Coordinates of C-alpha atoms in Angstrom, one line a residue:
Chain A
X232 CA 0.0 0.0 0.0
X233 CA 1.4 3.7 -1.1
X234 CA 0.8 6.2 1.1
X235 CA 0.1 9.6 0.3
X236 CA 1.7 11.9 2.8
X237 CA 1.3 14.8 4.8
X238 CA 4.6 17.0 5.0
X239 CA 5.0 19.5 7.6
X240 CA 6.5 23.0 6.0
X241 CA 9.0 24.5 8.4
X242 CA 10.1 27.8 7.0
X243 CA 13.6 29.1 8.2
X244 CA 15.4 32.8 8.3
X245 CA 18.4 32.8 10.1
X246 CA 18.4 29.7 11.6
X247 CA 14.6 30.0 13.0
X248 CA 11.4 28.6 12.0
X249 CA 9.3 31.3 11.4
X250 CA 5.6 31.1 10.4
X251 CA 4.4 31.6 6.4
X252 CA 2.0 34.3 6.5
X253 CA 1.6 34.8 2.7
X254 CA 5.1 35.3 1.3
X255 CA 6.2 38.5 3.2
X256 CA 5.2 38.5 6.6
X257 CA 6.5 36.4 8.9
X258 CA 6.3 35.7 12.9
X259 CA 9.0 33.4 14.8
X260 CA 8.0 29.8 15.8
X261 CA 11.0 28.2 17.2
X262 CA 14.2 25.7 17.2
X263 CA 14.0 23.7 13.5
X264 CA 15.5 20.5 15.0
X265 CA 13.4 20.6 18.0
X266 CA 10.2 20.8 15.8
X267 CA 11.3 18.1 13.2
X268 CA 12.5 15.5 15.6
X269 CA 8.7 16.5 17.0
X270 CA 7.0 16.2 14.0
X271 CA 9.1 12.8 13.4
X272 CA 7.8 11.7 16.9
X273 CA 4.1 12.4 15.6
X274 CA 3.9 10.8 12.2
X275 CA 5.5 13.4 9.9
X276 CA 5.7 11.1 6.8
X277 CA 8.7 14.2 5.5
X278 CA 9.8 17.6 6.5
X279 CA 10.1 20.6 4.1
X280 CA 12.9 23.4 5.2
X281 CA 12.1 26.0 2.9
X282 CA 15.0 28.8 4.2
X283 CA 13.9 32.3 3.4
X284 CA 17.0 34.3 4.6
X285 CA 17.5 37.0 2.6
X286 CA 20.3 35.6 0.2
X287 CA 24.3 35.8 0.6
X288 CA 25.4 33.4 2.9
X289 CA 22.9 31.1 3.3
X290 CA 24.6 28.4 2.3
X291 CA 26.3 27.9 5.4
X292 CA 23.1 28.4 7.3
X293 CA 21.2 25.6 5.6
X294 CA 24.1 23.3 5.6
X295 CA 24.4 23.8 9.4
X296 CA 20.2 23.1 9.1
X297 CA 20.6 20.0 7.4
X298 CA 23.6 18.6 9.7
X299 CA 21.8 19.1 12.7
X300 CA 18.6 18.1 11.5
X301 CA 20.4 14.6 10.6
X302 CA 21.8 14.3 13.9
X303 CA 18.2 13.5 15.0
X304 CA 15.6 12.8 12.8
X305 CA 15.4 9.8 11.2
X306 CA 12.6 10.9 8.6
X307 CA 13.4 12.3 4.8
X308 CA 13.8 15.7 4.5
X309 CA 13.8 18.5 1.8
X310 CA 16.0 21.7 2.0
X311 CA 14.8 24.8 -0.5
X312 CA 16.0 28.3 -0.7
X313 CA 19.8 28.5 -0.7
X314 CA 20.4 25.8 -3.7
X315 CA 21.6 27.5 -6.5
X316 CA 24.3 25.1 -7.8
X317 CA 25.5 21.5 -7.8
X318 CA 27.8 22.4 -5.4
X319 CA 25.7 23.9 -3.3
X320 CA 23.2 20.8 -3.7
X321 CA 26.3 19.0 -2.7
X322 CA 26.6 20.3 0.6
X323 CA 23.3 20.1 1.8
X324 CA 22.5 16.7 0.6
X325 CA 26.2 15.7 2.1
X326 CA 25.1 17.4 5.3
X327 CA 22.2 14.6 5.4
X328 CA 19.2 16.0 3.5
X329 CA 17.9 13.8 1.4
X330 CA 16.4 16.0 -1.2
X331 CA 16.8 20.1 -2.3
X332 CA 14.6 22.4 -3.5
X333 CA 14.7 24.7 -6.6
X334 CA 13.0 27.3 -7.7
X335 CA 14.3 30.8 -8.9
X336 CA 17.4 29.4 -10.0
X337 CA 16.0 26.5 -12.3
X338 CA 14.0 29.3 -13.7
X339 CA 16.9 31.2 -14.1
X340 CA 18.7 28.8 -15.8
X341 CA 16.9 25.4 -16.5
X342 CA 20.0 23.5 -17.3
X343 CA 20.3 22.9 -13.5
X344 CA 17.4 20.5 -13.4
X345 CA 19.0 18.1 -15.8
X346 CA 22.8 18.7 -14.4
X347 CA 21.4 18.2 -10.4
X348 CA 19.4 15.1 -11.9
X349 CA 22.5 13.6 -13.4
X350 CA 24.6 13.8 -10.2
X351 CA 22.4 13.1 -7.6
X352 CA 19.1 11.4 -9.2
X353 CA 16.1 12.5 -9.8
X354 CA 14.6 11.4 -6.5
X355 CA 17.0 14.4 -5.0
X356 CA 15.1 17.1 -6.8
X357 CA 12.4 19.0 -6.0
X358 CA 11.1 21.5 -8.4
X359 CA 9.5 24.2 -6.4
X360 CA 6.8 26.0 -8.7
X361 CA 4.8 29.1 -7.3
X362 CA 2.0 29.8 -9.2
X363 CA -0.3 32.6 -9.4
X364 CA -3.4 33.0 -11.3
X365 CA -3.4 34.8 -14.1
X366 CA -5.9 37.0 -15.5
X367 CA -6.0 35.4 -18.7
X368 CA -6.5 32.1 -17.3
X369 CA -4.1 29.4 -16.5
X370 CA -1.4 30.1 -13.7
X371 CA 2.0 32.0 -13.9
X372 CA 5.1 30.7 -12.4
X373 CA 7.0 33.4 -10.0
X374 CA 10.6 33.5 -9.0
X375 CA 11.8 35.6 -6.2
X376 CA 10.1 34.0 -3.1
X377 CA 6.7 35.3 -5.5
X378 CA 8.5 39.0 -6.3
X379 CA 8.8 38.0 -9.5
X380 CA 6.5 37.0 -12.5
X381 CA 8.6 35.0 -15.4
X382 CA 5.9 34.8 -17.7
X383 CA 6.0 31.5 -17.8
X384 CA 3.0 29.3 -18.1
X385 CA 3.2 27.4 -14.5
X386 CA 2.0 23.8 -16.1
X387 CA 4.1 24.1 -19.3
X388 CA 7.0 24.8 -16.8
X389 CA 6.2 21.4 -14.8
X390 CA 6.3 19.9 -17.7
X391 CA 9.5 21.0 -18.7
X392 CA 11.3 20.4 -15.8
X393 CA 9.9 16.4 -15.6
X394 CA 11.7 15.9 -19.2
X395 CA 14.7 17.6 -17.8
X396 CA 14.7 15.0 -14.8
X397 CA 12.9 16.3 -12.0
X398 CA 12.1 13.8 -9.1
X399 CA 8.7 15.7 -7.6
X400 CA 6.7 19.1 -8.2
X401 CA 6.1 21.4 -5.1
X402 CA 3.4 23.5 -6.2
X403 CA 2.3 26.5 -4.3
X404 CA -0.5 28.5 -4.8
X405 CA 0.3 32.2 -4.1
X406 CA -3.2 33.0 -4.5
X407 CA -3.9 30.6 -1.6
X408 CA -0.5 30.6 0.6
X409 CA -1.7 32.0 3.9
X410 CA -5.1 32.4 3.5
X411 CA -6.7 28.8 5.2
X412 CA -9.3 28.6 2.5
X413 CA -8.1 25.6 0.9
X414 CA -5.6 24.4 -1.9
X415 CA -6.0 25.4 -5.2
X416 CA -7.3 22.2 -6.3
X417 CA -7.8 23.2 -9.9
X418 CA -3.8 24.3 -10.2
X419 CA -3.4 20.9 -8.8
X420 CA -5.4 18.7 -11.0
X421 CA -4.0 20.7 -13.9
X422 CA -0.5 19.7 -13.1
X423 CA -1.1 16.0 -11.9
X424 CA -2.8 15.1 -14.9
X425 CA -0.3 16.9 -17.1
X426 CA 3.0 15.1 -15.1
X427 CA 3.9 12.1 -14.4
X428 CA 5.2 12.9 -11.2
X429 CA 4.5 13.2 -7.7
X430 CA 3.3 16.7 -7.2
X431 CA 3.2 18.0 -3.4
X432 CA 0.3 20.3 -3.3
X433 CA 1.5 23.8 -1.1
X434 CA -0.3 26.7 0.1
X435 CA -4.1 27.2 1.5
X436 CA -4.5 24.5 4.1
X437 CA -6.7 25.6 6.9
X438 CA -8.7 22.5 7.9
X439 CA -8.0 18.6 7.3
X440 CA -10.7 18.8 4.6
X441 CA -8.6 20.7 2.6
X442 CA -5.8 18.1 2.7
X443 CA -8.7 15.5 1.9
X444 CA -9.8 17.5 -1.4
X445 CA -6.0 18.0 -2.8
X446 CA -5.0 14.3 -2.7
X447 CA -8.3 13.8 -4.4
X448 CA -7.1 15.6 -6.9
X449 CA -4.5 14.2 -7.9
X450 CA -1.6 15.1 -5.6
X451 CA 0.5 12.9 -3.7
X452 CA 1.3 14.5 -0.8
X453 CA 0.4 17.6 1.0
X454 CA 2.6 20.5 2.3
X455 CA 1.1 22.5 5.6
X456 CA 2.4 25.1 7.8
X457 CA 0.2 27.0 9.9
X458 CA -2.2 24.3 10.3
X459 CA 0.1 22.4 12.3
X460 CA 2.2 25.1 13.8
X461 CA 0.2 26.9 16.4
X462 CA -1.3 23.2 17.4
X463 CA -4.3 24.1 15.0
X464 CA -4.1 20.5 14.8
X465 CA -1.8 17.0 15.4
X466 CA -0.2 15.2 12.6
X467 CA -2.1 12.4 14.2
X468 CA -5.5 14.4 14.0
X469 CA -4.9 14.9 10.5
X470 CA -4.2 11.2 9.4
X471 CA -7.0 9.9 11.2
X472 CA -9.3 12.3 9.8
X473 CA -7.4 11.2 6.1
X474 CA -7.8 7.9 7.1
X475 CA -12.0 8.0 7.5
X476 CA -12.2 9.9 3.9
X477 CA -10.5 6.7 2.7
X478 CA -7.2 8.2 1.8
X479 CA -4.4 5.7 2.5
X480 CA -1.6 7.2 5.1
X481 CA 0.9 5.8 7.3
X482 CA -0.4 5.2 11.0
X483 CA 1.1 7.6 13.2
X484 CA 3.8 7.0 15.2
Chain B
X67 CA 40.4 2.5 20.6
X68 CA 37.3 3.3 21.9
X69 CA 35.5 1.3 24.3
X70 CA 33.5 -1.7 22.5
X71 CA 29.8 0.2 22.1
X72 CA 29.0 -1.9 19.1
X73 CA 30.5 -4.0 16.4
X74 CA 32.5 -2.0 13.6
X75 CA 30.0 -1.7 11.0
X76 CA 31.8 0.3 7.4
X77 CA 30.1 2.5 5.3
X78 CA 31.7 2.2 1.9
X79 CA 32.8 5.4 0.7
X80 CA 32.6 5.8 -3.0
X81 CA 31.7 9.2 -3.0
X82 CA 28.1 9.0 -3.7
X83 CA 24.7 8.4 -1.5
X84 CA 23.5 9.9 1.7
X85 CA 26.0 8.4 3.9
X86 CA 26.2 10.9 6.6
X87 CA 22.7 10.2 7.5
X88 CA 23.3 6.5 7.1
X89 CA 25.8 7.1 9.7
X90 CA 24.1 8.6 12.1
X91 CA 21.1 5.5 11.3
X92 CA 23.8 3.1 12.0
X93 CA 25.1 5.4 15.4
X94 CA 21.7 5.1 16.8
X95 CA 21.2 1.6 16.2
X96 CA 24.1 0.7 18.5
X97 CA 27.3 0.2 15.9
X98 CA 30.5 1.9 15.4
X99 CA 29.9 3.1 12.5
X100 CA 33.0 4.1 9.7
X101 CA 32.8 5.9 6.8
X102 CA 35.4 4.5 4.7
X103 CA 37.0 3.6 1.6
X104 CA 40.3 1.7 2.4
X105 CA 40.9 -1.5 2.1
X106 CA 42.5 -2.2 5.2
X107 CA 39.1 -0.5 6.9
X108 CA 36.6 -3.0 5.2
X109 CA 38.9 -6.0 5.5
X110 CA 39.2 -4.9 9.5
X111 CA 35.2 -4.3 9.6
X112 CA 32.4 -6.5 11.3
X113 CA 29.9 -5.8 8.6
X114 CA 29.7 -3.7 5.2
X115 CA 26.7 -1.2 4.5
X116 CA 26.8 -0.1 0.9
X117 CA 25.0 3.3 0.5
X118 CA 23.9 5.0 -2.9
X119 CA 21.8 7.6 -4.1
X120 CA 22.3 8.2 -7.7
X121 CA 23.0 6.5 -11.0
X122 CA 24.2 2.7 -11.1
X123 CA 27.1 3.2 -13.6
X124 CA 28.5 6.2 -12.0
X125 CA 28.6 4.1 -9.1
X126 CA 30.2 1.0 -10.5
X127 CA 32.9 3.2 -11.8
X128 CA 33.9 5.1 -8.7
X129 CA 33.9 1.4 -6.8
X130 CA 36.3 0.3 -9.7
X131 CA 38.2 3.1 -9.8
X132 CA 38.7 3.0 -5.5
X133 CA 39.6 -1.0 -6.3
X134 CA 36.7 -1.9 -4.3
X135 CA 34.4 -3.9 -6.8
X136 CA 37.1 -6.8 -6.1
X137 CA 37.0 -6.6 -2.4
X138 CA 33.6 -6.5 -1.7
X139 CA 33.3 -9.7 -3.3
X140 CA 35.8 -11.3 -1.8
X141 CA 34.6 -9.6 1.9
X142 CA 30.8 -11.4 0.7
X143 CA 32.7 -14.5 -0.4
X144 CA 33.9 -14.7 3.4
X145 CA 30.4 -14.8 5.2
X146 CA 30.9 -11.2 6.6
X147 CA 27.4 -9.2 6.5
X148 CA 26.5 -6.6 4.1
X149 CA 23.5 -4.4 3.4
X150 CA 23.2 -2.4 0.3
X151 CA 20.5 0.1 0.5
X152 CA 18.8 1.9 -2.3
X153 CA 21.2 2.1 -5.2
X154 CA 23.7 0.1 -3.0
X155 CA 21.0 -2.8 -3.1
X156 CA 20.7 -2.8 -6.8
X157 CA 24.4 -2.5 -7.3
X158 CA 24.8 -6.6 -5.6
X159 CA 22.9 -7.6 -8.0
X160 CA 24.3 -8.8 -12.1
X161 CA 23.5 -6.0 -14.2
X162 CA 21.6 -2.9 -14.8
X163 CA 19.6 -1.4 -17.5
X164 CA 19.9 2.1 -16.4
X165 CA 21.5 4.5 -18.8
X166 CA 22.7 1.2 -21.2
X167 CA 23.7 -2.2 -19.4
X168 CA 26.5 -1.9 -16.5
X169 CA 27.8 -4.7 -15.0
X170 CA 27.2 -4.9 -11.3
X171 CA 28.7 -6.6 -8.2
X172 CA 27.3 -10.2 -9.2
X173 CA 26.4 -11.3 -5.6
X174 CA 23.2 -12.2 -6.2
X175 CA 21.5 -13.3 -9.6
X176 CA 19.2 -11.2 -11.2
X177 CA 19.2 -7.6 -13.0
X178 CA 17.7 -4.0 -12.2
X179 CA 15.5 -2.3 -14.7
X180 CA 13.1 0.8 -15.1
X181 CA 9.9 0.8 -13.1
X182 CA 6.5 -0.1 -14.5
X183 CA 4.4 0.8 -12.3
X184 CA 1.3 0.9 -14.7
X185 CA -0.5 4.2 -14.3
X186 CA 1.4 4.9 -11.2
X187 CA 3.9 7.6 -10.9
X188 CA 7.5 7.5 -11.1
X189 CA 9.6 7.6 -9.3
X190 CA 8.0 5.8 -6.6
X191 CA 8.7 8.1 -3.8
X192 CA 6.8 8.2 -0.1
X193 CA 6.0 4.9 2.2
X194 CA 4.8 1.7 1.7
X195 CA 4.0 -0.9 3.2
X196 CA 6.4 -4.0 2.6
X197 CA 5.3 -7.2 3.2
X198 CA 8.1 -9.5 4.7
X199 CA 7.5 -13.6 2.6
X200 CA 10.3 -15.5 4.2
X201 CA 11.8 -15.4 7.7
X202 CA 14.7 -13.6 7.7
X203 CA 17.2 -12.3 11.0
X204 CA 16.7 -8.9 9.1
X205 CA 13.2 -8.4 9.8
X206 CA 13.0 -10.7 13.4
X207 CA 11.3 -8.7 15.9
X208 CA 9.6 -6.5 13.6
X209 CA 5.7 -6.8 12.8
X210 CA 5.7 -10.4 11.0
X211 CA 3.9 -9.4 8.6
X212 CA 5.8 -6.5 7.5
X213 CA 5.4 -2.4 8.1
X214 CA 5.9 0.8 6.1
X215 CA 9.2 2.1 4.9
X216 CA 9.9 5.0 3.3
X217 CA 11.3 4.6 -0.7
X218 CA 12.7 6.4 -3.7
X219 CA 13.8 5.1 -6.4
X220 CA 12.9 4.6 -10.7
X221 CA 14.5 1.3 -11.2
X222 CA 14.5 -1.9 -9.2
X223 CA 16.2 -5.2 -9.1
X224 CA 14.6 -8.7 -9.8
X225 CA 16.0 -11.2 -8.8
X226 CA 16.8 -14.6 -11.1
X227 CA 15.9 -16.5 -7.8
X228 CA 12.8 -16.6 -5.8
X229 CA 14.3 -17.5 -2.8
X230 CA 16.5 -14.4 -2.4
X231 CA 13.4 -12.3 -2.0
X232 CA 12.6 -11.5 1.5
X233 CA 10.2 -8.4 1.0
X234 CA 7.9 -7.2 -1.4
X235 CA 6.7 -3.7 -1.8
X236 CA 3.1 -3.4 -4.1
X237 CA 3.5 -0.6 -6.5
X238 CA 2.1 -1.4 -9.9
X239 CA 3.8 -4.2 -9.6
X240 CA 5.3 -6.4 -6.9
X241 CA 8.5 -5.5 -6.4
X242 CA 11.5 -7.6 -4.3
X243 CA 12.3 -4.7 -2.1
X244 CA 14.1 -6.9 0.7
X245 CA 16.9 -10.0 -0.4
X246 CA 18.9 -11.7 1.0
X247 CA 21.4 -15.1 0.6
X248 CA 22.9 -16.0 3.4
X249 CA 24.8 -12.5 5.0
X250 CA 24.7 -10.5 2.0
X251 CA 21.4 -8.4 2.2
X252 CA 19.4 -5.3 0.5
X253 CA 16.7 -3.0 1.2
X254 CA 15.6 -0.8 -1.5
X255 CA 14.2 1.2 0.5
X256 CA 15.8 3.8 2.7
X257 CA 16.2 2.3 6.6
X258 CA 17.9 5.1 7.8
X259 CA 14.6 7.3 6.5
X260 CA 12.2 5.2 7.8
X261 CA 11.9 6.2 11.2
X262 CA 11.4 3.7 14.2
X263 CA 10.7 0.8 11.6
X264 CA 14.0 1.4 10.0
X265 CA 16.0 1.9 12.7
X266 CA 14.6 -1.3 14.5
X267 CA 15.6 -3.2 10.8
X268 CA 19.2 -1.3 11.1
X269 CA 19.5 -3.2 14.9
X270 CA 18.9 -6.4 13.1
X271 CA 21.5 -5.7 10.8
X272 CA 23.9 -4.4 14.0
X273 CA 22.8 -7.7 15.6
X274 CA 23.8 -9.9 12.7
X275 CA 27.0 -8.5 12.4
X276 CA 27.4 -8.8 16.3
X277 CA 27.1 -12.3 15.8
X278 CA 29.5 -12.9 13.2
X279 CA 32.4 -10.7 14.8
X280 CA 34.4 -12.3 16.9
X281 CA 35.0 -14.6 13.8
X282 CA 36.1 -12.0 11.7
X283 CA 38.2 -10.4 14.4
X284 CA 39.9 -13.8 14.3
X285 CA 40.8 -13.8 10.6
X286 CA 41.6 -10.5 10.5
X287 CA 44.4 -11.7 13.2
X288 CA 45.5 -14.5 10.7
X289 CA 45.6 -12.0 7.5
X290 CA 47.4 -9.2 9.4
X291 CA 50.3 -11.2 10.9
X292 CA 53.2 -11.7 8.9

C-alpha cells in the first residue's frame, strides 16, 4: 500500500522557523530540530525546510540546518531556498538531506534540473513552482520567493522540468499561501494530470478537509504550515481524519 | 580504541549516497559506524553497508576506480554481512539497465531495470508498506507481517531466484524490495529514512554483524600477521 503523505513545512530565516503568513510577513515559531525531531515523533511522513533568509550566505546556514537536523531525525527531509548550484546541492545533501529544492534558479537557468538530476538522481530534486493565477486564465510561475512573474506558463514549466529529470513538483498556490481557504485544487489537477510525477500540493490549508480535497485531486502529498504550527491540529489528528475519507496514510507513530 | 559500544560496522565510501545520514542511522542503532574507503578498513570491519543515491554506472565506476568492486566480493565470499541500500542494493545484483547495461557486483542473480508501475507515478517516492515472505534475521522482531518504509527510487532489481526475495513492496507491480542469501542483504528502501521501523531493521543488521564478529576479528588476526 502507497501512502500519500502529509509534509509539515518549516520555514527558516536565520536559523529559525518562522511562520508563512503569505510570502512577506513572517512571525518566529522556534528551534528547526526541536520541531522536526517533533514532528518525526508524531507521524510526519517528510519535513520541508524552505529557508527564506534573505540571500548571501545562506549556504552555510542551511548546511548547518541539514547537519543538525540529521543528527536527530530519522525521517526524509527537503532543503529549498539557498540551492543555487551543484555544489551547493552538494553540501546540503552531504550534510544529510535527502532531497533540495529549486526554484528561482532553475528558472533562471533550467539547465540545472538536468545537471542536479544527473549527479544526484532525480529522486533528489524537488522542483518548487509558485503559481499565481493569471488574469487570462491558466497560472504563472513566480521566482523571487513570488516578487517575480517570469511569464512563464506554471504547467508548461512542470512539464518542462519532468523531461529535464525532476524527481517531484512542489506546487504552491500564491493565491492561496496563507489564506486557510483551501488548496487550489484546480492548479493541482491541472498539473497531476499533465505530469507524471509526484506533485506535493502547497499553500491554503486551513482544515484537514482541505488536505482530503488536494489528494483527491491528484496530488501525492500535501505540504502545511500554519495548520500544524500553532497546534491548530496534530499530525495524528490529520491522518486519522485522512484515514476516515478513505485516503491511504501511514499510521502515526 | 574506543570502548567496545557496538561491532564496527563500514560504510563504503565511493563518494556518492547519503551516507552521513546512514551514519548517524547506524550510530543510533548501536554500531560503530566508519565511513570509509580503504581497504584495510573494510577488510578490519564486522559488517559492510553499501549506501547509494544516484546512478548505477556512475557508481560502479567510482567502486572500480577506488579498487573496491574486487574486495567487496571477496569480503561477501567470506560470510561477513553486508546491506546495500537503495542504489547500493541494486548494485549486488548482475547488471543494470539504467543509462545502457553496467555490470554490477554479481552477488546475487538477477538484473535491475526501469519501473513499470502501470499508471502509477515514477519515481515511486513516499512509504509503503512492505510485506516480509520469508523469515529472515533482518526483519526478526519487527511486525511479522511487515510495516511501512519510506522509498525512492525509478528502477528496481529482480531477482533470477525466488528465494532471495525476503520483502515485497506493491506498487504497480510487486517488487522484491528486501533480499537476502545467506549475510549479503538489500533493502531498496531507505532504513535510515524510515523512522522507528527502520532503525529497528538497522538493529537487526547491528545484531547480525554482532554475531559474526568475533569470527572475523579472528581472521583478520591470521591476515594481518606476517
Amino acid at each position: 500500500m502507497h501512502y500519500k503523505r502529509v509534509i509539515p513545512c518549516l520555514d527558516v530565516d536565520r536559523g529559525r522557523v518562522v511562520k508563512g503568513v503569505g510570502f512577506l510577513d513572517l512571525r518566529d515559531a522556534g528551534d528547526p530540530v526541536e520541531l522536526a525531531y517533533r514532528y518525526d515523533a508524531a507521524g510526519a511522513d517528510e519535513l520541508v525546510f524552505l529557508d527564506i533568509t534573505a540571500t548571501t550566505d545562506k549556504r552555510e546556514t542551511v548546511v548547518e540546518l541539514a547537519r543538525r537536523t540529521a543528527d536527530e531525525v530519522f525521517i526524509p527531509f527537503t532543503i529549498g531556498g539557498g540551492v543555487r548550484s551543484a555544489a551547493d546541492a552538494q553540501a546540503v545533501l552531504d550534510a544529510g538531506a535527502d532531497k533540495v529544492s529549486i526554484n528561482s534558479a532553475a528558472l533562471e537557468r533550467p539547465q540545472l534540473v538536468d545537471e542536479l538530476a544527473a549527479t544526484f538522481g532525480s529522486q533528489c530534486v524537488v522542483l518548487a513552482i509558485d503559481a499565481k493565477r493569471h488574469a487570462r486564465g491558466g497560472w504563472e510561475a513566480y521566482a523571487a520567493g513570488g516578487r517575480t512573474p517570469t511569464g512563464r506558463d506554471a504547467v508548461a514549466w512542470a512539464r518542462e522540468v519532468a523531461r529535464r529529470g525532476a524527481g517531484e513538483i512542489l506546487l504552491t498556490s500564491m493565491d492561496r499561501d496563507g489564506s486557510g481557504s483551501g488548496y487550489d485544487l484546480e492548479l493541482t489537477a491541472a498539473v497531476a494530470t499533465r505530469v507524471a510525477l509526484p506533485v506535493i500540493a502547497s499553500g491554503g490549508a486551513g482544515r484537514p478537509d482541505d488536505l482530503v480535497a488536494a489528494l483527491r485531486a491528484g496530488a501525492d502529498a500535501v505540504l502545511c504550515a500554519s495548520i500544524f504550527h500553532y497546534g491548530r491540529h496534530t499530525v495524528a489528528e490529520v491522518k486519522e481524519h485522512l484515514a476516515r475519507a478513505r485516503i491511504p496514510v501511514r499510521a502515526s507513530g | 580504541m574506543t570502548p567496545r559500544s557496538g561491532p564496527t560496522v563500514a560504510i563504503v565510501d565511493y563518494g556518492m549516497g547519503n551516507r552521513r545520514s546512514v551514519f548517524k542511522a547506524l550510530e543510533r542503532a548501536g554500531a560503530t559506524p566508519k565511513l570509509t574507503a580503504h581497504a584495510r578498513q573494510l577488510r578490519a570491519a564486522h559488517g559492510l553497508v553499501v549506501p547509494g543515491v544516484g546512478a548505477f554506472p556512475e557508481a560502479m565506476r567510482r567502486l572500480g576506480a577506488l579498487g573496491l568492486v574486487g574486495l567487496l566480493r571477496e569480503r561477501a565470499g567470506e560470510d561477513i554481512p553486508v546491506l546495500g541500500i537503495c542504489l547500493g542494493m541494486q548494485l549486488l545484483f548482475e547488471r543494470s539497465q539504467e543509462l545502457g547495461t553496467t555490470g554490477g557486483l554479481g552477488l546475487l542473480p538477477g538484473e535491475v531495470t526501469w519501473l513499470n508501475p502501470g499508471g502509477l507515478r515514477v519515481p515511486h517516492i513516499g512509504w509503503n508498506e512492505v510485506k516480509f515472505v520469508a523469515p529472515s534475521p533482518l526483519t526478526e522482531g519487527l511486525p511479522q507481517r511487515g510495516c511501512a518504509f519510506y522509498h525512492a527510487h525509478s528502477l528496481a532489481a529482480r531477482p533470477a531466484n525466488v528465494k532471495d526475495v525476503l520483502g515485497i513492496t506493491e506498487y504497480g507491480e510487486q517488487l522484491a524490495t528486501i533480499v537476502g542469501r545467506g549475510r549479503v542483504f538489500g533493502v531498496q528502501f531507505h532504513p535510515e529514512k524510515s523512522s522507528a521501523n527502520g532503525l529497528a531493521l538497522l538493529e537487526r543488521f547491528v545484531a547480525v554483524c554482532a554475531e559474526t564478529a568475533p569470527e572475523s576479528e579472528a581472521l583478520w588476526g591470521e591476515m594481518a600477521r606476517p
